[in-house]
Coordinates of C-alpha atoms in Angstrom, one line a residue:
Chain A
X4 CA 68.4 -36.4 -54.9
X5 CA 68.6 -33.2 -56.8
X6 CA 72.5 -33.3 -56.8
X7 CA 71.9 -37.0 -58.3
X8 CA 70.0 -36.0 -60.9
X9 CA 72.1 -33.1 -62.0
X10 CA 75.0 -35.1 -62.0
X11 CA 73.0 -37.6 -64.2
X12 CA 72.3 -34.4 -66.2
X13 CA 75.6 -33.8 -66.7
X14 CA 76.8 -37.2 -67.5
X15 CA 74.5 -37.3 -70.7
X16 CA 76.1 -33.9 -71.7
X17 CA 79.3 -35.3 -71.7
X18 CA 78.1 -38.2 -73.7
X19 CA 76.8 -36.3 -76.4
X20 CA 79.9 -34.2 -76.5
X21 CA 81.7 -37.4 -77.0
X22 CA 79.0 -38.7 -79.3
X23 CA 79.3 -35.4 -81.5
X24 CA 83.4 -35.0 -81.3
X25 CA 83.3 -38.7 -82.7
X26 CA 80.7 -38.4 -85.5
X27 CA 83.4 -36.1 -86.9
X28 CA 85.3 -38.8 -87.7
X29 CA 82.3 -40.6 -89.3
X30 CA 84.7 -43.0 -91.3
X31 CA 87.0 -43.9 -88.9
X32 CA 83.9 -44.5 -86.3
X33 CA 82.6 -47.1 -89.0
X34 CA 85.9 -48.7 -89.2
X35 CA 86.6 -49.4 -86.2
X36 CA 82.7 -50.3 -85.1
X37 CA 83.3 -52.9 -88.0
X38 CA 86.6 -54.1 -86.6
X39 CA 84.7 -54.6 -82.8
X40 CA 82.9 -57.0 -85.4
X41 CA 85.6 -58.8 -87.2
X42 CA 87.6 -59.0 -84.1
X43 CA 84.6 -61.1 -82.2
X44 CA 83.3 -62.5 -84.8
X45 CA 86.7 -64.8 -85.4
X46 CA 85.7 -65.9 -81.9
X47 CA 82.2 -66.8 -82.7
X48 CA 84.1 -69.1 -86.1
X49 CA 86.0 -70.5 -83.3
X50 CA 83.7 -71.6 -81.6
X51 CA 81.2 -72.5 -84.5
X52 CA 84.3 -75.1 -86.2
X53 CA 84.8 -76.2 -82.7
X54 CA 81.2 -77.6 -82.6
X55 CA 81.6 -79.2 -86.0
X56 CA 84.2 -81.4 -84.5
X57 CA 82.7 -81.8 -81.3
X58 CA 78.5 -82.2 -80.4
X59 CA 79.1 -80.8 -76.7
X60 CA 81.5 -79.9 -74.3
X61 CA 80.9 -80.7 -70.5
X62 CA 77.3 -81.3 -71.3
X63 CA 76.8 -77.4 -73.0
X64 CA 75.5 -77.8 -76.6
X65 CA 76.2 -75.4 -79.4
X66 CA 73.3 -73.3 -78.7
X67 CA 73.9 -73.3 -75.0
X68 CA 77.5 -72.0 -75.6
X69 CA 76.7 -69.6 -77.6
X70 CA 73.9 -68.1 -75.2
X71 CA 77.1 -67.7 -72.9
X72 CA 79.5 -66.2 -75.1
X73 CA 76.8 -63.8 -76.0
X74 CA 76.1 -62.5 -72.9
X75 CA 79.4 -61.9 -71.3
X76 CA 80.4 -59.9 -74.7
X77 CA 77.3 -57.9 -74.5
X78 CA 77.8 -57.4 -70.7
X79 CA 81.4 -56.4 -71.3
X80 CA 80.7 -54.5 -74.4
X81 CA 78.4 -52.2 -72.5
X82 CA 81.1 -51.9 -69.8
X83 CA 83.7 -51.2 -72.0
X84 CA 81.1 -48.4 -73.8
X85 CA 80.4 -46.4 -70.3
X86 CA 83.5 -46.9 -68.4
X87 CA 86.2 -46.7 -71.1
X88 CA 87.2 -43.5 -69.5
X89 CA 89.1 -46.0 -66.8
X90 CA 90.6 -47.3 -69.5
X91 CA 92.9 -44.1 -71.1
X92 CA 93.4 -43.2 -67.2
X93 CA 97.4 -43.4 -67.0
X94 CA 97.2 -41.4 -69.4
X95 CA 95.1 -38.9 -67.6
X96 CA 97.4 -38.6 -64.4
X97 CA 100.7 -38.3 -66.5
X98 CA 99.5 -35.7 -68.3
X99 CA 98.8 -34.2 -64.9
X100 CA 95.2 -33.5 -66.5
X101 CA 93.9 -35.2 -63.4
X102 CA 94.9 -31.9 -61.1
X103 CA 92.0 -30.2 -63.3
X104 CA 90.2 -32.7 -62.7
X105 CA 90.3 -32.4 -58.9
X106 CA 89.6 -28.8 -58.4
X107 CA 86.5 -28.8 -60.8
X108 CA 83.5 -29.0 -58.2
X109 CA 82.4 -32.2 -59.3
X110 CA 82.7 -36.1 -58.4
X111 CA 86.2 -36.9 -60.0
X112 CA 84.9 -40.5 -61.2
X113 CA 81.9 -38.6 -62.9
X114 CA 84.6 -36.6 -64.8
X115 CA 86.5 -39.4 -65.3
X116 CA 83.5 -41.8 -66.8
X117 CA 82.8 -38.5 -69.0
X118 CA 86.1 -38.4 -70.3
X119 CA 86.3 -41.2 -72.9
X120 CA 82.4 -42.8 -74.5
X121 CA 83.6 -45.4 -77.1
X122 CA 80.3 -45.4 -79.1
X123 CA 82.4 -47.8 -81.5
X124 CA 81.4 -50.5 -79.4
X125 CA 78.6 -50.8 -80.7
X126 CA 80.0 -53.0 -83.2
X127 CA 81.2 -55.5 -80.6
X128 CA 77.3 -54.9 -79.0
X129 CA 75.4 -55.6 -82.0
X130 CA 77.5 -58.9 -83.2
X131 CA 76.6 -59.9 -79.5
X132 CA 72.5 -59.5 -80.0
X133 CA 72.9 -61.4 -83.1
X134 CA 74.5 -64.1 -80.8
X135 CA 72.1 -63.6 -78.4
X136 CA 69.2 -64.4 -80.8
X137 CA 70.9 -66.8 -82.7
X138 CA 71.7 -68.7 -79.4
X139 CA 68.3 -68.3 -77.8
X140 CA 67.0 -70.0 -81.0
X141 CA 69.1 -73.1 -80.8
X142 CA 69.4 -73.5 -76.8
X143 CA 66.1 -74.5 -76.5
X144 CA 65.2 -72.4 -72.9
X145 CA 61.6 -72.7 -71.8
X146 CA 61.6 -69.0 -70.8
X147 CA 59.4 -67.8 -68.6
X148 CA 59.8 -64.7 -66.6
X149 CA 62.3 -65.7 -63.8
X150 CA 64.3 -66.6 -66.9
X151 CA 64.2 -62.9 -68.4
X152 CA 65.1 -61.3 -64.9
X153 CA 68.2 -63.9 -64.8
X154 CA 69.5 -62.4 -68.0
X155 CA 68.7 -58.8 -67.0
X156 CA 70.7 -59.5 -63.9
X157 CA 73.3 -61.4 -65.5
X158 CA 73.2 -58.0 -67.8
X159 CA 73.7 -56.1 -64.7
X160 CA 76.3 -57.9 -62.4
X161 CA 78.5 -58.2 -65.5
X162 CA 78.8 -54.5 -66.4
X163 CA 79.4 -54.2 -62.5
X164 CA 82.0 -56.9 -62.8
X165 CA 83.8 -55.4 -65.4
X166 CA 82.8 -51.7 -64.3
X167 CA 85.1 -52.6 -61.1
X168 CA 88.1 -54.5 -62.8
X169 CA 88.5 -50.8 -65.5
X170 CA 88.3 -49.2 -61.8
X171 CA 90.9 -51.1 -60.9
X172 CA 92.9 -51.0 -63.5
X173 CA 93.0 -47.0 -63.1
X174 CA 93.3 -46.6 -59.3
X175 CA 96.5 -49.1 -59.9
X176 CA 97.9 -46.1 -62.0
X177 CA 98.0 -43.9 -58.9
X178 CA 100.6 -46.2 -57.9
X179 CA 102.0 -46.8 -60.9
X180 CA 101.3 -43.9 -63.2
X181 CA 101.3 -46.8 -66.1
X182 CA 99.0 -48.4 -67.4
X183 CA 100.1 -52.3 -65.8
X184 CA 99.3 -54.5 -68.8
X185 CA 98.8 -57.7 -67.1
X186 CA 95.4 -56.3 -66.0
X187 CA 94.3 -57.5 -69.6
X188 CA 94.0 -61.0 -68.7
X189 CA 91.2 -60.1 -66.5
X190 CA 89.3 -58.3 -68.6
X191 CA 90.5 -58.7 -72.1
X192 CA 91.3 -62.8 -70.8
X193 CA 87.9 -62.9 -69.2
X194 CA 85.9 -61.7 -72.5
X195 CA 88.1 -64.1 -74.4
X196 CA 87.6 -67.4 -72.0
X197 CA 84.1 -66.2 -70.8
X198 CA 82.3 -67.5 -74.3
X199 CA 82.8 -71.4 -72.8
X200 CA 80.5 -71.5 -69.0
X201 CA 83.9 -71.2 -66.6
X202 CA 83.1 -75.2 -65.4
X203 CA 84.5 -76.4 -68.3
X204 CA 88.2 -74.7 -67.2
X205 CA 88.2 -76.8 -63.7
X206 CA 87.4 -76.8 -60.5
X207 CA 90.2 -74.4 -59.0
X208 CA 89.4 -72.3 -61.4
X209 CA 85.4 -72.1 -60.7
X210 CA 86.6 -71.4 -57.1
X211 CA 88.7 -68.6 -58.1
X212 CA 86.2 -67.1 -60.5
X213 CA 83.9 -67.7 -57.3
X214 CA 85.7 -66.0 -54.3
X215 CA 88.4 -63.8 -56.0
X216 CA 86.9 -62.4 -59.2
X217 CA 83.7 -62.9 -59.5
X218 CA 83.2 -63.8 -62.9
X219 CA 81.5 -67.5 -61.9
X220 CA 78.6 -65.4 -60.4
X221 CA 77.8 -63.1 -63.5
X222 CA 78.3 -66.5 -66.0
X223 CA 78.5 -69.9 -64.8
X224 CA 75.8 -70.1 -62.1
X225 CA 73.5 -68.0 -63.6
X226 CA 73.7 -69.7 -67.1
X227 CA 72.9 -73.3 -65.2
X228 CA 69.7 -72.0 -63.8
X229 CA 68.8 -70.2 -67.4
X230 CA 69.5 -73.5 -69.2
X231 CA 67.5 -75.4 -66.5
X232 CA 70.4 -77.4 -65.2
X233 CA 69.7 -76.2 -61.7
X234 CA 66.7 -75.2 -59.8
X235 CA 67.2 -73.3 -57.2
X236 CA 66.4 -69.7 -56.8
X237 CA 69.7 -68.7 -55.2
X238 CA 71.4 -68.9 -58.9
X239 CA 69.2 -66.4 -59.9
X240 CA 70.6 -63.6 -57.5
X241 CA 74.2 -64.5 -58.1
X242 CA 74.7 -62.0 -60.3
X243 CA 73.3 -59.1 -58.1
X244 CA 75.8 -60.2 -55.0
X245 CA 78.5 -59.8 -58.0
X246 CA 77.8 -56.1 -57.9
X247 CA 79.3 -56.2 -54.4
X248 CA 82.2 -56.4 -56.1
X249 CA 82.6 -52.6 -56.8
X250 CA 82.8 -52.1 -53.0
X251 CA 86.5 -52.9 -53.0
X252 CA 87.2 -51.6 -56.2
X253 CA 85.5 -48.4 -55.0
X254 CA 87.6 -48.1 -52.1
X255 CA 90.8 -49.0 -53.7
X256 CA 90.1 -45.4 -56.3
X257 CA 89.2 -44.0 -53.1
X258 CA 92.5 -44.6 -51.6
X259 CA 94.4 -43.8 -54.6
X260 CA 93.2 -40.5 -54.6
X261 CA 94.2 -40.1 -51.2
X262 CA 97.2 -41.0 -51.9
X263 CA 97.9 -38.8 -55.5
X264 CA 100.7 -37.1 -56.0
X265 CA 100.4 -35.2 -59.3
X266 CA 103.2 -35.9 -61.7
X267 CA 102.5 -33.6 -64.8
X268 CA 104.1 -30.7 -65.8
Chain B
X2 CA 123.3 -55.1 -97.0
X3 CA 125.4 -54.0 -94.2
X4 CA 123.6 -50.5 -93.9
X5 CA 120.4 -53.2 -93.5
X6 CA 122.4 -55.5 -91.0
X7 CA 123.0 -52.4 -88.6
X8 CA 119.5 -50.8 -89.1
X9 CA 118.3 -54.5 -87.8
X10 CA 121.0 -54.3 -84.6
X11 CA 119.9 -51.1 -83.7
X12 CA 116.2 -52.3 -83.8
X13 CA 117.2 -54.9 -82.3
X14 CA 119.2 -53.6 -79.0
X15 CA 115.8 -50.7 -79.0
X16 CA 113.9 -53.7 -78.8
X17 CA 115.4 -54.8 -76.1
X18 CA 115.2 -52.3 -73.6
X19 CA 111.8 -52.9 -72.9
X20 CA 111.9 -55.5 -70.3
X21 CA 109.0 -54.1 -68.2
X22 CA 106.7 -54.8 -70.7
X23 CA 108.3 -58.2 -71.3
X24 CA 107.8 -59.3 -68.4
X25 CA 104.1 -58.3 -68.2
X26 CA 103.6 -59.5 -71.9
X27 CA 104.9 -63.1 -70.3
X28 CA 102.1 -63.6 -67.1
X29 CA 99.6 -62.8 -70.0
X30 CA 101.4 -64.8 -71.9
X31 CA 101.6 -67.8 -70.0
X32 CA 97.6 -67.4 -68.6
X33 CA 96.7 -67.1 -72.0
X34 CA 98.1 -70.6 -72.8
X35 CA 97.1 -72.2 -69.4
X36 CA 93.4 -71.2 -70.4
X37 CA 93.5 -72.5 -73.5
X38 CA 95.0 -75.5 -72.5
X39 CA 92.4 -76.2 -70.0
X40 CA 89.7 -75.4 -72.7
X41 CA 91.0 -77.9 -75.0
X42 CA 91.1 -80.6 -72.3
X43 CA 87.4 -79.8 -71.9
X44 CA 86.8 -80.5 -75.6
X45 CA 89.2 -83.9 -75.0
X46 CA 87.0 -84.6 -72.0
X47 CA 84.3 -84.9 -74.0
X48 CA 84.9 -86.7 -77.2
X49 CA 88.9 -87.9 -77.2
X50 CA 87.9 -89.7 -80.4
X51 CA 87.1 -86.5 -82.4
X52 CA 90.7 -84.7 -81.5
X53 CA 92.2 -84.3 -84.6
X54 CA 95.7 -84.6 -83.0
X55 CA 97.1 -86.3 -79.6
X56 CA 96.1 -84.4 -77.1
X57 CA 99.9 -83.6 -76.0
X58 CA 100.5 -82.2 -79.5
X59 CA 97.5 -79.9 -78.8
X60 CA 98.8 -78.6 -75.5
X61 CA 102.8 -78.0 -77.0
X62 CA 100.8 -76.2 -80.2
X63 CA 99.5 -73.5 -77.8
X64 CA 102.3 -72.9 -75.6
X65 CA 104.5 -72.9 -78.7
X66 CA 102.1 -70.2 -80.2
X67 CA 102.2 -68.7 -76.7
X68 CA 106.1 -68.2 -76.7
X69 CA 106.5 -66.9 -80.3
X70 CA 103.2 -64.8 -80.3
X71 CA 105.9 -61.9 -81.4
X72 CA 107.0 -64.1 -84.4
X73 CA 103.1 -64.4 -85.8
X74 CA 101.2 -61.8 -84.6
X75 CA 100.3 -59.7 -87.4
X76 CA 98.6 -56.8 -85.4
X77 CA 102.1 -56.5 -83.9
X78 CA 103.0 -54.1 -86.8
X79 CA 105.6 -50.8 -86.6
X80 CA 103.4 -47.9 -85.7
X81 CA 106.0 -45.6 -86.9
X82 CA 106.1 -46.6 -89.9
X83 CA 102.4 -46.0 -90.7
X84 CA 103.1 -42.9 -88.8
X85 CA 105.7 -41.9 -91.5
X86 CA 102.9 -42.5 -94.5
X87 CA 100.4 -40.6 -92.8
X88 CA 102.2 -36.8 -91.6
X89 CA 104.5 -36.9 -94.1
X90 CA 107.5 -38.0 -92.7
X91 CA 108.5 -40.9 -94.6
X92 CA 109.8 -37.9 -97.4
X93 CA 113.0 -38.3 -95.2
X94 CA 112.9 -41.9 -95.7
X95 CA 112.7 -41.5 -99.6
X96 CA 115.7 -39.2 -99.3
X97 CA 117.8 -41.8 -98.2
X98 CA 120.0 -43.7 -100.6
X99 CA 118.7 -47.1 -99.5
X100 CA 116.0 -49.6 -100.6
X101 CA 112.7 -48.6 -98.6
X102 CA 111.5 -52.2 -98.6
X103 CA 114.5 -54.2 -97.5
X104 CA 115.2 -51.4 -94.4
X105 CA 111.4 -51.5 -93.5
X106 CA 111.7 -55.4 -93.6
X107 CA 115.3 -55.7 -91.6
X108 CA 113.2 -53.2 -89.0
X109 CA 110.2 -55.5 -88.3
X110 CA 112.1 -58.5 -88.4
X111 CA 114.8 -57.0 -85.8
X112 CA 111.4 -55.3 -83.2
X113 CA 110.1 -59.0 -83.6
X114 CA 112.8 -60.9 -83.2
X115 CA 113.5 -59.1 -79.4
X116 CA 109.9 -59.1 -79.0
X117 CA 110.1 -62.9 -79.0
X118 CA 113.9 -63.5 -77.5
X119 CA 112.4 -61.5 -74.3
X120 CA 109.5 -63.4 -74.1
X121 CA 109.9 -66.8 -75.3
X122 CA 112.7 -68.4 -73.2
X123 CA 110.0 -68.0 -69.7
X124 CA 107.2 -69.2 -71.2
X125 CA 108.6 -72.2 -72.7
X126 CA 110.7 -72.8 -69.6
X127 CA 107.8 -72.8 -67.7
X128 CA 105.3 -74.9 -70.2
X129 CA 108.4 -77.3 -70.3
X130 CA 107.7 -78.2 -66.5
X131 CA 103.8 -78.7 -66.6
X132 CA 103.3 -82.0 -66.3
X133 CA 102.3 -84.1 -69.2
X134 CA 99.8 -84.0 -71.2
X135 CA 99.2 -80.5 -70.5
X136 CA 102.8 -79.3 -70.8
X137 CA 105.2 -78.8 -73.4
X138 CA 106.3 -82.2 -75.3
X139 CA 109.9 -82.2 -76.7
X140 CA 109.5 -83.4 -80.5
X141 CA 110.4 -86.8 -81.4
X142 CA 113.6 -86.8 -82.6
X143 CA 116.8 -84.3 -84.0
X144 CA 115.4 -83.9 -87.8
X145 CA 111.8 -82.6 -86.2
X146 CA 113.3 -80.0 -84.0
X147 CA 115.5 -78.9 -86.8
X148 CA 113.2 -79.1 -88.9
X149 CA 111.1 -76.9 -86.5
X150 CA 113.4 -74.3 -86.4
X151 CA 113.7 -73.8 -90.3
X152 CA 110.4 -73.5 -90.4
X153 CA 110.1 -70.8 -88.0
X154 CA 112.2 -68.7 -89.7
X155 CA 110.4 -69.4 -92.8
X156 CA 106.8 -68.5 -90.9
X157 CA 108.5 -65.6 -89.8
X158 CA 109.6 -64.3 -92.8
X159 CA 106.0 -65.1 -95.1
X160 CA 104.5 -63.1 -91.8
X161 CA 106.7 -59.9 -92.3
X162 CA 106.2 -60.0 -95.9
X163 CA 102.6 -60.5 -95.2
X164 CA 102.7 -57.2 -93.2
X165 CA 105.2 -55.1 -95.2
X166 CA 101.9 -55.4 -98.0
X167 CA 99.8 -53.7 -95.5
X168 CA 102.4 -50.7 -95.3
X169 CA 102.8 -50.8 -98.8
X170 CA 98.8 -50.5 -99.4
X171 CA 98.4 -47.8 -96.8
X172 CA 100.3 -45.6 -99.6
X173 CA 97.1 -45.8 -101.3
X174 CA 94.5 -45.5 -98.7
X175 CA 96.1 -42.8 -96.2
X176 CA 94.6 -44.3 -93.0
X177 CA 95.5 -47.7 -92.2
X178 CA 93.0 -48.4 -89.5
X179 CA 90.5 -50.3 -92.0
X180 CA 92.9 -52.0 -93.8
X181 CA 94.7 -53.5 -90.6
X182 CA 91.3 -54.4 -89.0
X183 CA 90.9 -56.4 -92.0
X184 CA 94.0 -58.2 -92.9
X185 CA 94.4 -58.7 -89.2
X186 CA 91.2 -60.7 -88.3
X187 CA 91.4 -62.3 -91.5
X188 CA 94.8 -63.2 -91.4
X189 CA 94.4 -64.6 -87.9
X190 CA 91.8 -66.8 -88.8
X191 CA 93.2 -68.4 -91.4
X192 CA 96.4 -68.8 -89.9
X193 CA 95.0 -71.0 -87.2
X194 CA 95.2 -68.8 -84.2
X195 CA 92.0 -68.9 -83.2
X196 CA 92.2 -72.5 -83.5
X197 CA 94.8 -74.7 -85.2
X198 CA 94.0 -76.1 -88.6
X199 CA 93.8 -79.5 -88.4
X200 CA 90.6 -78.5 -86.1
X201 CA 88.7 -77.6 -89.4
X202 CA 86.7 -80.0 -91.2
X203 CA 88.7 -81.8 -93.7
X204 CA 87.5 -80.2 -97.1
X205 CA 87.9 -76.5 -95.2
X206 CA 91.5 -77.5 -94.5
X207 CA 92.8 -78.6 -97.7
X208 CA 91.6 -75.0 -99.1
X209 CA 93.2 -72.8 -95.5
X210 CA 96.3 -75.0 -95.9
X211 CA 97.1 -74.2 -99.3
X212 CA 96.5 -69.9 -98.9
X213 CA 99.6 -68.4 -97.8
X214 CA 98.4 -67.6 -93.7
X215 CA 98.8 -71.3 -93.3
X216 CA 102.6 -71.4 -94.5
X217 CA 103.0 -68.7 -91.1
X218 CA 102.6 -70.6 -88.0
X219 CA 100.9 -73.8 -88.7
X220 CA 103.8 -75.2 -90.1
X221 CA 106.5 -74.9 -87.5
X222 CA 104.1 -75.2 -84.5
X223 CA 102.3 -78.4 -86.3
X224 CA 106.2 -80.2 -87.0
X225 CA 107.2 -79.7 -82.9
X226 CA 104.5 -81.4 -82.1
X227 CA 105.0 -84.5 -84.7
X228 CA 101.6 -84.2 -86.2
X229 CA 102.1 -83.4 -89.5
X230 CA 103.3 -86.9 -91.8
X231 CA 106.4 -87.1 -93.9
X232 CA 104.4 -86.0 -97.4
X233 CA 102.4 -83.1 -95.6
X234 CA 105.7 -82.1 -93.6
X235 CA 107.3 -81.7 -97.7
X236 CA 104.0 -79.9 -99.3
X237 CA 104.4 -77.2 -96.2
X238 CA 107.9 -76.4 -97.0
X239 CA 107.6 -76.0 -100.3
X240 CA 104.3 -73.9 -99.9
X241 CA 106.4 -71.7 -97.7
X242 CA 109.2 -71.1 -100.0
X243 CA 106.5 -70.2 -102.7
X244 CA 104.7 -68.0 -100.3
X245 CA 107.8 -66.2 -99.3
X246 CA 108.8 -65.7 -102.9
X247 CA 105.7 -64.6 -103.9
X248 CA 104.8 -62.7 -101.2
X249 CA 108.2 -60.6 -101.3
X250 CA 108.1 -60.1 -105.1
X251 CA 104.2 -58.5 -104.8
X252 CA 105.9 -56.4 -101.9
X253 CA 108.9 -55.0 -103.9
X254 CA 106.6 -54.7 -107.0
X255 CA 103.9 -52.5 -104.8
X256 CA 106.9 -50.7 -103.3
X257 CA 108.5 -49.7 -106.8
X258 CA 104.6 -48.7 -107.5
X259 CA 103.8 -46.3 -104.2
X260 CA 107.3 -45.0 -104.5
X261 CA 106.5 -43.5 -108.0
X262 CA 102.8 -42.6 -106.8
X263 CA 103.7 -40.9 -103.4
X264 CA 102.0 -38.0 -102.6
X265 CA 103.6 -36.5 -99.5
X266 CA 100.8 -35.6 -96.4
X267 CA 101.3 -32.3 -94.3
X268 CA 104.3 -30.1 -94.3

C-alpha cells in the first residue's frame, strides 16, 4: 500500500515537471492545444454535413451519433494525455535511454508513463465535452443513474482500451526498435471510425471489434443500452470486461523486457 | 531547368528508398479506405435516394483518394525545409545561384511523386479486385481516364503551390507549427477529404467549388468516377489552370518578398 501510494506520489511529480517544462513553451502549447481542436473539429463538420444529407444512419440520429463520437474522443484523448509516454517509446530504447531506465529502482512502466504528459490534449478533450453536451442535448436519453455509471464505465474501459493498444505499440519496439506505423490504424483508425457506433461498419467487423480488439465493448454495446435500444444489464458492464484487455497487453511489455537487448550507444 | 530536373531525380531516387514505410503506409492505406467504404454503404443503406452520386462512384472516390493520399495531403510537407527557415540554414540555400522557389517546388513534387509511385500501384491493385459496388470502377470511357490523369497532375501541382505558400509565410512567422495546423485542417476540409464535395448542400458547394482547395483533388477523383457533367467537367479545368497560375505567381511574389526581408536565425 505504502509503495502504491509513493509511487502515485511520484507519478504526479513527474506530471508537474512535464506540466512546468511545457508551460515554457506557452505559445507553442496553445498552438498545438488549438490544432487538437481544428484537427477534430473537421471530423465533427463531417459528420454535421453528413446529417444534412442524411436524417439517420442504421437507426442512430444526429444527436445519438454525436453522443458516440464524443465519447470515444474524450476516452482516447485522456488515453493519449496519460500514456503518451508509450507513444515516443522507440525512441526511448534507441537512444539506449531505456538502460537508465532499468537500473533506477522504480517500476519501468511508471518511468515510462512519466516520461512524456501531453497536456496539449486538452484541446482535443475540451472540443469532446462540447460534443458531449451538445449531443446529450439532442439525443434525447432519459438519464437516470445506471445511465451515468454506463458513461463513467464507458469512460473507463476506453482509456483501458487505448491504454493497452499505446502498450502495445511500445513492447512491439523491443522487437522492432521502430516505431511499426501500421499500429495507427488501431488507434489513430479507431478514434477516426469510432465517431459512427461500430454496427453501422458490418457484422464481421462488430465480431472483430468484439473478440479481437475490443473496441465494440467500450462503444457499440454500451451506447445501445445508453440510447435505450437495449435493456439488459449485461451492456452496462461491457466496458469493465474491456479492461481485461490490458492483461495481454501487460504481459506482452512484460515479455519484451525479458527479452531487451539494449541497442544505444 | 536542368539543375531543377536533377535536384527532382535525386529527390526522387531518396524518396524511394523508403520501402519499409511504404509498405506500412499501404495496410493503413488500404484499412483506411475499406472503413470508409463500409461507412458510406451505411449512409447508402439508409437513404440511397439522398447519395449525391452512384454509390460505385463513391467507393472508387475513396480508394482513389486512398492511393494518391501522397499527391493531396497537405500535412505531407518537407520538414527540412522548415528546418532550414528556422536554425538558419537556408543561408546556404540563398548562396546558391538558383531560384529558391522553383528548387523548393521540383523538391516537393519529386518526395511526393515517390511517395505516391510506392504506394499507389497496391492499393489500387487491390481496390481494383473488390467486388462491385464496393471496389474500384474503371471510368467510362478513354477521354475520362485521360482526362483523369491531366487532372491529377494539375491537382498536384495547385497542392504544391498551395504548400510552397506556407514555406514562404513561415519566413515571417519563424515557427511554422500554427500556421500548418491551420492551412492544414482548413485546407483539408475544403478540399473534400473529410468528405467529397458533392456531399455538401448545394449552395455550400457552389462557394467550396469555386476556392482553389477544390481545383486539388476533387477534380481528378470526381472525373474517374464519371460524376462530374460535360459543363462542370470544363468549369474545373479552367478553375485549375487559374488556381495554378495564381497560386504560383503569389508564391514567386512572396518569395522575391522574404528573400529581400530574411533575417537569418542562429549561427
Amino acid at each position: 500500500m505504502k509503495t502504491i501510494r509513493k509511487s502515485f506520489h511520484l507519478y504526479l511529480h513527474y506530471i508537474s515537471i512535464n506540466i512546468r517544462s511545457m508551460m515554457q513553451y506557452k505559445t507553442s502549447f496553445f498552438l498545438s492545444a488549438m490544432g487538437q481542436f481544428l484537427v477534430s473539429f473537421n471530423v465533427f463538420l463531417g459528420i454535421f454535413f453528413m446529417f444534412r444529407r442524411f436524417r439517420t444512419v442504421e437507426d442512430f440520429s444526429y444527436g445519438e451519433v454525436l453522443l458516440c463520437f464524443s465519447i470515444v474522443l474524450l476516452e482516447f484523448s485522456l488515453a493519449e494525455m496519460f500514456v503518451r509516454g508509450f507513444d515516443a517509446f522507440s525512441g526511448i530504447v534507441r537512444s539506449g535511454e531505456f538502460d537508465r531506465i532499468l537500473v533506477r529502482p522504480q517500476n519501468e512502466i511508471l518511468q515510462v508513463l512519466g516520461s512524456r504528459f501531453e497536456l496539449s490534449r486538452i484541446g482535443r478533450m475540451i472540443q469532446a465535452i462540447v460534443m458531449f453536451v451538445y449531443g446529450v442535448a439532442n439525443s434525447h436519453v432519459n438519464w437516470n443513474l445506471s445511465k451515468a455509471v454506463t458513461v463513467i464505465f464507458m469512460l473507463i474501459g476506453g482509456t483501458a482500451v487505448f491504454s493497452a493498444l499505446f502498450l502495445i505499440y511500445a513492447a512491439l519496439c523491443f522487437f522492432t526498435l521502430e516505431g511499426l506505423e501500421f499500429m495507427n490504424v488501431f488507434t489513430d483508425g479507431a478514434r477516426e471510425f469510432g465517431k459512427y457506433p461500430i454496427g453501422i461498419y458490418g457484422k464481421k467487423m462488430l465480431l472483430f471489434t468484439t473478440f479481437l480488439v475490443p473496441y465494440a465493448l467500450i462503444q457499440y454495446y454500451p451506447l445501445l443500452y445508453l440510447l435505450g435500444k437495449r435493456e439488459s444489464v449485461l451492456y452496462l458492464f461491457m466496458p469493465l470486461f474491456a479492461c481485461l484487455f490490458l492483461l495481454p497487453a501487460f504481459l506482452l511489455w512484460k515479455f519484451g523486457v525479458r527479452h531487451y537487448k539494449s541497442s544505444g550507444s | 531547368m536542368k539543375k531543377y530536373l536533377s535536384f527532382f531525380r535525386l529527390r526522387f531516387t531518396m524518396g524511394l528508398q523508403y520501402r519499409a514505410a511504404a509498405l506500412a503506409g499501404i495496410v493503413t492505406q488500404f484499412t483506411w479506405g475499406f472503413m470508409e467504404v463500409m461507412m458510406f454503404r451505411a449512409f447508402y443503406r439508409s437513404d440511397a435516394s439522398a447519395f449525391p452520386m452512384s454509390f460505385s462512384a463513391t467507393a472508387s472516390y475513396v480508394w482513389l483518394q486512398q492511393a494518391f493520399l501522397a499527391f493531396f495531403m497537405v500535412w505531407m510537407m518537407e520538414n527540412e525545409i522548415f528546418d532550414s527557415i528556422i536554425n538558419g540554414n537556408i543561408a546556404y540555400e540563398l548562396c546558391r545561384p538558383i531560384n529558391l522557389y522553383n528548387m523548393w517546388f521540383s523538391r516537393s513534387m519529386a518526395t511526393r511523386l515517390s511517395r505516391a509511385v510506392l504506394r499507389c500501384f497496391p492499393v489500387l491493385g487491390v481496390a481494383f479486385f473488390v467486388p462491385s459496388p464496393y471496389g474500384l470502377e474503371p471510368p467510362a470511357d478513354f477521354f475520362h481516364f485521360a482526362l483523369f490523369l491531366v487532372t491529377l497532375v494539375l491537382g498536384f501541382a495547385v497542392t504544391v503551390s498551395f504548400c510552397m505558400l506556407i514555406y514562404f509565410f513561415t519566413f515571417f512567422t519563424v515557427s511554422p507549427q500554427g500556421l500548418r495546423i491551420l492551412f492544414t485542417s482548413l485546407v483539408e476540409f475544403f478540399a473534400g477529404a473529410v468528405i467529397p464535395l458533392p456531399f455538401f448542400p448545394e449552395n455550400i458547394q457552389r462557394i467550396m467549388e469555386a476556392l482553389p482547395f477544390a481545383a486539388m483533388q476533387n477534380v481528378s477523383l470526381r472525373i474517374f468516377s464519371g460524376s462530374m457533367n460535360e459543363v462542370q467537367m470544363q468549369k474545373a479545368v479552367a478553375l485549375q489552370v487559374f488556381w495554378l497560375l495564381v497560386l504560383t505567381a503569389a508564391g514567386k511574389l512572396l518569395c522575391r518578398f522574404a528573400e529581400k526581408k530574411v533575417t537569418i536565425q542562429g549561427g
